[in-house]
């Protein structure tokens, strides 16, 4: 199981990386201003960081190993992204003044992007942490 400190570092680094990648991309794809998308991205990111902490603590209890299979990683990522999609959909529609269907397609596109990003990030994070723990054990 991960410590609270480790989980916080994991979540903060994930969200910083996500903001750096997604804000310019969202601005370009939607035609909305960088500031408007930046505020939305920051708000969703803040919520996502809290949800990330909660979801991954739950997932750690369900799958208590650091070396997870690809299927376990996909399940972890899909569960997280589905939770984000359900909760942020009305916020995105309201903030961007678009319909729920348009917000759904926008959220779905970013969900797919972040599923891939999370898969790569979580696997990389575990490898780095595992190596650090192995060095400390020596």
C-alpha atoms as a printed R data frame, in Angstrom:
    type eleno elety resid chain resno       x      y       z
1   ATOM     1    CA   UNK     A     1   0.000  0.000   0.000
2   ATOM     2    CA   UNK     A     2   1.118  3.516  -0.687
3   ATOM     3    CA   UNK     A     3   1.701  6.048   2.041
4   ATOM     4    CA   UNK     A     4  -0.330  9.241   2.097
5   ATOM     5    CA   UNK     A     5   2.824 11.222   1.248
6   ATOM     6    CA   UNK     A     6   3.534  8.984  -1.754
7   ATOM     7    CA   UNK     A     7  -0.060  9.234  -2.940
8   ATOM     8    CA   UNK     A     8   0.005 13.051  -2.642
9   ATOM     9    CA   UNK     A     9   3.239 13.281  -4.647
10  ATOM    10    CA   UNK     A    10   1.727 10.918  -7.226
11  ATOM    11    CA   UNK     A    11  -1.433 13.027  -7.545
12  ATOM    12    CA   UNK     A    12   0.280 16.428  -7.664
13  ATOM    13    CA   UNK     A    13   2.799 15.371 -10.313
14  ATOM    14    CA   UNK     A    14   0.039 13.751 -12.370
15  ATOM    15    CA   UNK     A    15  -2.104 16.903 -12.352
16  ATOM    16    CA   UNK     A    16   0.778 19.258 -13.121
17  ATOM    17    CA   UNK     A    17   1.682 17.130 -16.124
18  ATOM    18    CA   UNK     A    18  -1.950 16.999 -17.184
19  ATOM    19    CA   UNK     A    19  -2.364 20.783 -16.987
20  ATOM    20    CA   UNK     A    20   0.789 21.382 -18.998
21  ATOM    21    CA   UNK     A    21  -0.388 18.987 -21.709
22  ATOM    22    CA   UNK     A    22  -4.112 19.662 -21.851
23  ATOM    23    CA   UNK     A    23  -4.581 23.428 -21.458
24  ATOM    24    CA   UNK     A    24  -2.906 24.453 -24.733
25  ATOM    25    CA   UNK     A    25  -4.464 21.465 -26.522
26  ATOM    26    CA   UNK     A    26  -7.962 22.309 -25.239
27  ATOM    27    CA   UNK     A    27  -7.539 25.960 -26.208
28  ATOM    28    CA   UNK     A    28  -6.525 24.988 -29.726
29  ATOM    29    CA   UNK     A    29  -9.264 22.342 -30.170
30  ATOM    30    CA   UNK     A    30 -12.182 24.318 -28.763
31  ATOM    31    CA   UNK     A    31 -11.404 27.856 -29.879
32  ATOM    32    CA   UNK     A    32 -12.082 29.099 -26.345
33  ATOM    33    CA   UNK     A    33  -9.558 31.470 -24.798
34  ATOM    34    CA   UNK     A    34  -6.468 30.220 -22.995
35  ATOM    35    CA   UNK     A    35  -7.607 31.910 -19.755
36  ATOM    36    CA   UNK     A    36 -11.094 30.406 -19.959
37  ATOM    37    CA   UNK     A    37  -9.696 26.932 -20.651
38  ATOM    38    CA   UNK     A    38  -6.953 27.418 -18.076
39  ATOM    39    CA   UNK     A    39  -9.459 28.208 -15.317
40  ATOM    40    CA   UNK     A    40 -11.618 25.236 -16.318
41  ATOM    41    CA   UNK     A    41  -8.581 22.958 -16.520
42  ATOM    42    CA   UNK     A    42  -7.377 24.128 -13.102
43  ATOM    43    CA   UNK     A    43 -10.818 23.574 -11.534
44  ATOM    44    CA   UNK     A    44 -11.193 20.119 -13.079
45  ATOM    45    CA   UNK     A    45  -7.584 19.342 -12.161
46  ATOM    46    CA   UNK     A    46  -8.175 20.309  -8.536
47  ATOM    47    CA   UNK     A    47 -11.215 18.071  -8.387
48  ATOM    48    CA   UNK     A    48  -9.325 15.344 -10.239
49  ATOM    49    CA   UNK     A    49  -6.479 15.502  -7.732
50  ATOM    50    CA   UNK     A    50  -8.902 14.916  -4.871
51  ATOM    51    CA   UNK     A    51 -10.663 12.157  -6.812
52  ATOM    52    CA   UNK     A    52  -7.297 10.674  -7.813
53  ATOM    53    CA   UNK     A    53  -6.298 10.425  -4.159
54  ATOM    54    CA   UNK     A    54  -9.609  8.830  -3.151
55  ATOM    55    CA   UNK     A    55  -9.861  6.494  -6.170
56  ATOM    56    CA   UNK     A    56  -6.273  5.262  -5.951
57  ATOM    57    CA   UNK     A    57  -6.493  4.645  -2.199
58  ATOM    58    CA   UNK     A    58  -9.579  2.506  -2.906
59  ATOM    59    CA   UNK     A    59  -7.850  0.771  -5.810
60  ATOM    60    CA   UNK     A    60  -4.782  0.079  -3.642
61  ATOM    61    CA   UNK     A    61  -7.051 -1.750  -1.206
62  ATOM    62    CA   UNK     A    62  -8.665 -3.775  -3.994
63  ATOM    63    CA   UNK     A    63  -5.363 -4.588  -5.734
64  ATOM    64    CA   UNK     A    64  -2.658 -4.383  -3.040
65  ATOM    65    CA   UNK     A    65   0.435 -4.828  -5.201
66  ATOM    66    CA   UNK     A    66   2.806 -2.407  -6.904
67  ATOM    67    CA   UNK     A    67   3.344 -4.643  -9.930
68  ATOM    68    CA   UNK     A    68  -0.030 -4.586 -11.617
69  ATOM    69    CA   UNK     A    69  -1.006 -6.275 -14.849
70  ATOM    70    CA   UNK     A    70  -2.060 -4.332 -17.916
71  ATOM    71    CA   UNK     A    71  -5.686 -5.356 -17.300
72  ATOM    72    CA   UNK     A    72  -5.481 -4.028 -13.727
73  ATOM    73    CA   UNK     A    73  -3.967 -0.756 -14.980
74  ATOM    74    CA   UNK     A    74  -6.694 -0.360 -17.588
75  ATOM    75    CA   UNK     A    75  -9.369 -0.990 -14.929
76  ATOM    76    CA   UNK     A    76  -7.721  1.526 -12.583
77  ATOM    77    CA   UNK     A    77  -7.531  4.153 -15.309
78  ATOM    78    CA   UNK     A    78 -11.040  3.532 -16.679
79  ATOM    79    CA   UNK     A    79 -12.643  3.745 -13.221
80  ATOM    80    CA   UNK     A    80 -10.885  6.990 -12.476
81  ATOM    81    CA   UNK     A    81 -11.758  8.581 -15.824
82  ATOM    82    CA   UNK     A    82 -15.383  7.446 -15.690
83  ATOM    83    CA   UNK     A    83 -15.762  9.119 -12.289
84  ATOM    84    CA   UNK     A    84 -14.283 12.338 -13.660
85  ATOM    85    CA   UNK     A    85 -16.542 12.238 -16.724
86  ATOM    86    CA   UNK     A    86 -19.747 11.792 -14.744
87  ATOM    87    CA   UNK     A    87 -18.949 14.549 -12.258
88  ATOM    88    CA   UNK     A    88 -17.422 17.165 -14.574
89  ATOM    89    CA   UNK     A    89 -19.792 16.902 -17.529
90  ATOM    90    CA   UNK     A    90 -22.323 19.480 -16.261
91  ATOM    91    CA   UNK     A    91 -19.537 21.816 -15.126
92  ATOM    92    CA   UNK     A    92 -17.837 21.748 -18.537
93  ATOM    93    CA   UNK     A    93 -21.152 22.387 -20.325
94  ATOM    94    CA   UNK     A    94 -21.989 25.295 -18.037
95  ATOM    95    CA   UNK     A    95 -18.531 26.900 -18.073
96  ATOM    96    CA   UNK     A    96 -18.105 26.743 -21.840
97  ATOM    97    CA   UNK     A    97 -21.793 27.538 -22.473
98  ATOM    98    CA   UNK     A    98 -22.259 24.445 -24.622
99  ATOM    99    CA   UNK     A    99 -24.805 21.644 -24.626
100 ATOM   100    CA   UNK     A   100 -24.389 18.428 -22.676
101 ATOM   101    CA   UNK     A   101 -23.864 16.415 -25.868
102 ATOM   102    CA   UNK     A   102 -21.043 18.695 -27.030
103 ATOM   103    CA   UNK     A   103 -19.566 18.672 -23.526
104 ATOM   104    CA   UNK     A   104 -19.814 14.880 -23.520
105 ATOM   105    CA   UNK     A   105 -17.805 14.577 -26.755
106 ATOM   106    CA   UNK     A   106 -15.225 17.050 -25.476
107 ATOM   107    CA   UNK     A   107 -14.975 15.232 -22.132
108 ATOM   108    CA   UNK     A   108 -14.848 11.867 -23.892
109 ATOM   109    CA   UNK     A   109 -11.941 13.016 -26.055
110 ATOM   110    CA   UNK     A   110 -10.028 14.193 -23.033
111 ATOM   111    CA   UNK     A   111 -10.982 11.071 -21.114
112 ATOM   112    CA   UNK     A   112  -9.416  8.927 -23.815
113 ATOM   113    CA   UNK     A   113  -6.322 11.130 -23.832
114 ATOM   114    CA   UNK     A   114  -6.009 10.949 -20.044
115 ATOM   115    CA   UNK     A   115  -6.583  7.187 -19.985
116 ATOM   116    CA   UNK     A   116  -3.478  6.767 -22.107
117 ATOM   117    CA   UNK     A   117  -1.603  9.418 -20.118
118 ATOM   118    CA   UNK     A   118  -2.588  7.756 -16.812
119 ATOM   119    CA   UNK     A   119  -1.581  4.328 -18.052
120 ATOM   120    CA   UNK     A   120   1.886  5.587 -18.978
121 ATOM   121    CA   UNK     A   121   2.219  7.832 -15.915
122 ATOM   122    CA   UNK     A   122   1.107  5.228 -13.346
123 ATOM   123    CA   UNK     A   123   3.320  2.526 -14.793
124 ATOM   124    CA   UNK     A   124   6.316  4.882 -14.896
125 ATOM   125    CA   UNK     A   125   5.634  6.162 -11.383
126 ATOM   126    CA   UNK     A   126   5.493  2.634  -9.985
127 ATOM   127    CA   UNK     A   127   8.767  1.702 -11.671
128 ATOM   128    CA   UNK     A   128  10.535  4.767 -10.290
129 ATOM   129    CA   UNK     A   129   9.165  4.208  -6.773
130 ATOM   130    CA   UNK     A   130   9.930  0.464  -6.876
131 ATOM   131    CA   UNK     A   131  13.529  1.163  -7.879
132 ATOM   132    CA   UNK     A   132  13.880  3.724  -5.106
133 ATOM   133    CA   UNK     A   133  12.492  1.275  -2.559
134 ATOM   134    CA   UNK     A   134  14.804 -1.486  -3.814
135 ATOM   135    CA   UNK     A   135  17.824  0.836  -3.426
136 ATOM   136    CA   UNK     A   136  16.742  1.837   0.077
137 ATOM   137    CA   UNK     A   137  16.336 -1.840   1.059
138 ATOM   138    CA   UNK     A   138  19.976 -2.590   0.154
